[in-house]
CSV table of C-alpha atoms and ligand atoms in Angstrom, one decimal:
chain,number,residue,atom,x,y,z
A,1226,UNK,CA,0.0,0.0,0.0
A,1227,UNK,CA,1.6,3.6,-1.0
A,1228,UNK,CA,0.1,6.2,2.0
A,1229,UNK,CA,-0.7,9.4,0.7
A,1230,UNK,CA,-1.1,13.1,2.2
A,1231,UNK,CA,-3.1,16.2,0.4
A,1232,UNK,CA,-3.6,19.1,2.5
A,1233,UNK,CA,-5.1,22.6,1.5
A,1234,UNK,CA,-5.4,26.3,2.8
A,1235,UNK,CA,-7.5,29.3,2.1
A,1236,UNK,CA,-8.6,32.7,3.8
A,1237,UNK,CA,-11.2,35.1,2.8
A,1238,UNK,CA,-12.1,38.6,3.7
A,1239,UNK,CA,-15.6,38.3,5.5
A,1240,UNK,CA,-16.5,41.7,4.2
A,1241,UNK,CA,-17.0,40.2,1.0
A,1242,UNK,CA,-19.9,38.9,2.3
A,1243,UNK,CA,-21.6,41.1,4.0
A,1244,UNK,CA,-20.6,44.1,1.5
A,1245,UNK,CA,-22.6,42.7,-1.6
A,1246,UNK,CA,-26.6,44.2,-2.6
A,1247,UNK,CA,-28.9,41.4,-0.6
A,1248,UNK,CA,-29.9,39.9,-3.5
A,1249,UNK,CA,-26.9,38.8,-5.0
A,1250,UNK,CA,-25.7,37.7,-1.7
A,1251,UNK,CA,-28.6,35.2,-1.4
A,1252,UNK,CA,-28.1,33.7,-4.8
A,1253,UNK,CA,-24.5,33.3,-3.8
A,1254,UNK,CA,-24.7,32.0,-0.7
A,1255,UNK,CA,-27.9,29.4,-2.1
A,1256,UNK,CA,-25.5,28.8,-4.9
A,1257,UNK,CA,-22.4,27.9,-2.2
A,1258,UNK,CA,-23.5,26.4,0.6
A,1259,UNK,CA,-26.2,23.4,0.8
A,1260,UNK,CA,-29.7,24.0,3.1
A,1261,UNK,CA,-27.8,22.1,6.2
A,1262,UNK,CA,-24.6,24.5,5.7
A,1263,UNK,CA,-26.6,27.1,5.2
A,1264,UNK,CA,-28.9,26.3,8.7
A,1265,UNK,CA,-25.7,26.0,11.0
A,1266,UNK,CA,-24.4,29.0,9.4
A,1267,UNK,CA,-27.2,31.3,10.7
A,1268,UNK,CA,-26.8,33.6,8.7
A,1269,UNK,CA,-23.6,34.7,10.3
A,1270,UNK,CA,-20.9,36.0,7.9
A,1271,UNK,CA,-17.7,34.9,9.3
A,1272,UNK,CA,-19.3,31.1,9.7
A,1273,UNK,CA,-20.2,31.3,5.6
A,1274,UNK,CA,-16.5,32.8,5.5
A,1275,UNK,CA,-15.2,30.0,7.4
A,1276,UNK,CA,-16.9,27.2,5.8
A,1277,UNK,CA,-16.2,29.0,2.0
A,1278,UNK,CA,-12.6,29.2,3.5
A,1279,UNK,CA,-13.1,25.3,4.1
A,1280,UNK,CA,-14.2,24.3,0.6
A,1281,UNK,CA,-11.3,26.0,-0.9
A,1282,UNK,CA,-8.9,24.2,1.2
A,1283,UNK,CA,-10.8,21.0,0.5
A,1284,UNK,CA,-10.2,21.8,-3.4
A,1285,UNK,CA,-6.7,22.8,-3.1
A,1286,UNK,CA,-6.3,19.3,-1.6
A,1287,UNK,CA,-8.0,17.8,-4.0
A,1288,UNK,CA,-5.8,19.3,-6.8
A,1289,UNK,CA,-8.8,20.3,-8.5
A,1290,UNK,CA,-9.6,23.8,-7.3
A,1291,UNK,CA,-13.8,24.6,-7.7
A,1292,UNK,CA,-14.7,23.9,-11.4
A,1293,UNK,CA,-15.0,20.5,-12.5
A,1294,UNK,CA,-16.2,20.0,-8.6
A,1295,UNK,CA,-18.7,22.4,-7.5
A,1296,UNK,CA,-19.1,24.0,-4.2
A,1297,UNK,CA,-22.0,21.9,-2.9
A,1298,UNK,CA,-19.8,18.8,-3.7
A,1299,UNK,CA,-17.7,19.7,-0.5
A,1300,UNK,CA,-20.2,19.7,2.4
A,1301,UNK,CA,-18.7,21.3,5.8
A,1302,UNK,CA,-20.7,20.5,8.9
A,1303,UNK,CA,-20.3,20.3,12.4
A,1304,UNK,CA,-20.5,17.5,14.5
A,1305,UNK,CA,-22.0,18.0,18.0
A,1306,UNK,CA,-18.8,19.5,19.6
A,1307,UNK,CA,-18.6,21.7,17.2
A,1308,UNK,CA,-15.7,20.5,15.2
A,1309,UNK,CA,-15.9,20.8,11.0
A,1310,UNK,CA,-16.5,17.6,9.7
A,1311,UNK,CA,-16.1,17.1,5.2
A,1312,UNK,CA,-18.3,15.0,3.5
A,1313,UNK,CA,-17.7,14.9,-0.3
A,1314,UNK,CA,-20.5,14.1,-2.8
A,1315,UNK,CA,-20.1,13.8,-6.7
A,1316,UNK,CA,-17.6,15.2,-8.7
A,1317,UNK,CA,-15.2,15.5,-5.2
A,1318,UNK,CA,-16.3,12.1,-4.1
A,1319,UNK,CA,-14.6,10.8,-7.7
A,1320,UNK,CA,-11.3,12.6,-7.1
A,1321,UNK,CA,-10.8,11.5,-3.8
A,1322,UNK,CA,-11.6,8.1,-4.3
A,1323,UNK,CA,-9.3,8.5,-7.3
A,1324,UNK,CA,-6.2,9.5,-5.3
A,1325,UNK,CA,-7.4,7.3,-2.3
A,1326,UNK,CA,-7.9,9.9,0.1
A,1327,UNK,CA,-10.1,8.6,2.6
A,1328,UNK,CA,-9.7,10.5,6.3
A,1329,UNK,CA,-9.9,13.8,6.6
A,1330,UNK,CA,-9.3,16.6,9.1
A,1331,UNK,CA,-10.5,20.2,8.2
A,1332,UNK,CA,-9.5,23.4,10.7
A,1333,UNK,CA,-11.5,26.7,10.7
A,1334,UNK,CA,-10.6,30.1,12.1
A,1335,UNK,CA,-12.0,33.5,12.1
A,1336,UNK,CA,-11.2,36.7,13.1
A,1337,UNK,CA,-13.8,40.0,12.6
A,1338,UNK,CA,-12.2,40.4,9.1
A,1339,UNK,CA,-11.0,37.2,8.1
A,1340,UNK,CA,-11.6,33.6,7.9
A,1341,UNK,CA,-8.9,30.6,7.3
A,1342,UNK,CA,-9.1,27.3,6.9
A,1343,UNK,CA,-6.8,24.0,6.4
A,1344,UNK,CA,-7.7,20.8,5.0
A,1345,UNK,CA,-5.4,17.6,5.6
A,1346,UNK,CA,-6.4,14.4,3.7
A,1347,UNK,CA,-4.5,11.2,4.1
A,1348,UNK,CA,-5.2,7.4,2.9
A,1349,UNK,CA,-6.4,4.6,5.2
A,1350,UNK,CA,-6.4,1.8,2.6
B,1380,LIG,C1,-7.5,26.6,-6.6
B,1380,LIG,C2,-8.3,27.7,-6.1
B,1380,LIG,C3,-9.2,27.2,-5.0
B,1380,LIG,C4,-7.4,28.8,-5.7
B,1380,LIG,O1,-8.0,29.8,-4.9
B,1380,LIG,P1,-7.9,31.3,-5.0
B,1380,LIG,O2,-8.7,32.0,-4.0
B,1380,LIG,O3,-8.1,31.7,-6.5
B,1380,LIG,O4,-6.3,31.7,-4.8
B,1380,LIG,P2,-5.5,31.5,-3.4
B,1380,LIG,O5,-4.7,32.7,-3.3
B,1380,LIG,O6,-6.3,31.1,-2.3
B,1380,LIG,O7,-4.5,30.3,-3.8
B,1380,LIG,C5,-3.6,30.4,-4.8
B,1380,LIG,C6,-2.7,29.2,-4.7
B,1380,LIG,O8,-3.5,28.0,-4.8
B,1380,LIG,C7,-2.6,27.0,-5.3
B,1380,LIG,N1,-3.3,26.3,-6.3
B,1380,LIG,C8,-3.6,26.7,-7.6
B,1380,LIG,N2,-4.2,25.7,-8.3
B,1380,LIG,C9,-4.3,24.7,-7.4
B,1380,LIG,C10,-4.8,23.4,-7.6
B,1380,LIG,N3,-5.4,22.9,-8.7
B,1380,LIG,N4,-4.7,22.5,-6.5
B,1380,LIG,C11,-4.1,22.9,-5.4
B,1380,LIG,N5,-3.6,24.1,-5.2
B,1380,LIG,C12,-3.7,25.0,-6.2
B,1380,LIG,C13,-1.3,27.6,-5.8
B,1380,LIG,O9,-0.3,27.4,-4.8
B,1380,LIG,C14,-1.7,29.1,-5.8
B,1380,LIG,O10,-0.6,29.9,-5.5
B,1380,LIG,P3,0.2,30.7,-6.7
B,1380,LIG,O11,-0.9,31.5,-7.4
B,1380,LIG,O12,1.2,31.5,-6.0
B,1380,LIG,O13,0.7,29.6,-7.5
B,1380,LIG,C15,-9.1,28.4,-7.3
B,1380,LIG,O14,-8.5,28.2,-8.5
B,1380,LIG,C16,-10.5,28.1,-7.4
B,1380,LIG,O15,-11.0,27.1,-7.9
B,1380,LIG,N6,-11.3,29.1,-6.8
B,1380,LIG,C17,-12.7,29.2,-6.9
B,1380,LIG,C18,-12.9,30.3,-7.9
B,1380,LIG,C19,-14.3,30.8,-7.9
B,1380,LIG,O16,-15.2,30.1,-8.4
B,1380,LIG,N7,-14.5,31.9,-7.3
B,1380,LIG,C20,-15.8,32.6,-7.4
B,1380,LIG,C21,-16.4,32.8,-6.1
B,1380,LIG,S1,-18.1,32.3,-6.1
């Protein structure tokens, strides 16, 4: 078995966000971010930072940057203590099964302005 290791980063400016005319902001963010993202996000900029800032590093991991796999194929939710958990769907799904990445570990932070994430993928199999 060869073990492999992917990781990604991002930040974003969370103004970017809040600063855009409300309608354009909702078919972003409906266009981004899946109904169950979308709940725990609460309508709170920095979290939609944070979890955009997650599915970037997610891409950048999966060598494929957001194109050919589209945001809603990287799903960022919490689990009950709060910590980001990645489920991949689709397109995302086909990479990582492709490069046999099978654990991973995504980190979120957030200042007022900014949000940052990390992704780490590794192989188990
Ligand atoms: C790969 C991607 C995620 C990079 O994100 P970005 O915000 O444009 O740029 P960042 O500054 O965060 O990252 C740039 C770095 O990503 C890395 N990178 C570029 N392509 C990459 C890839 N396919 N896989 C992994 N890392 C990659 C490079 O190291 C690059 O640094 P460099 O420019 O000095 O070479 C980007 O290409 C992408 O797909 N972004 C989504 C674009 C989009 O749809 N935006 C509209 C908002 S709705």
């Amino acid at each position: 078995m060869t073990s492999r290791v992917a990781s990604g980063i991002d930040i974003v400016e969370i103004e970017r966000f809040s600063l855009v005319d409300p309608a354009i902001r909702r078919r972003f963010i409906n266009r981004v971010f899946t109904p169950a993202e979308q709940v725990e996000c609460a309508g709170i900029d920095e979290h939609f930072a944070g979890k955009f800032a997650a599915k970037e590093a997610v891409s950048k991991a999966l060598g494929s940057g957001i194109g050919k796999v589209s945001w809603q194929d990287i799903v960022i939710t919490k689990d009950p203590w709060g910590q980001p958990t990645v489920t991949l769907n689709r397109a995302a799904a086909q990479i990582a099964d492709a490069l046999h990445l099978t654990d991973w570990s995504v980190s979120i932070t957030h200042t007022r302005k900014i949000a940052a994430a990390v992704a780490v993928a590794v192989s188990s199999k």
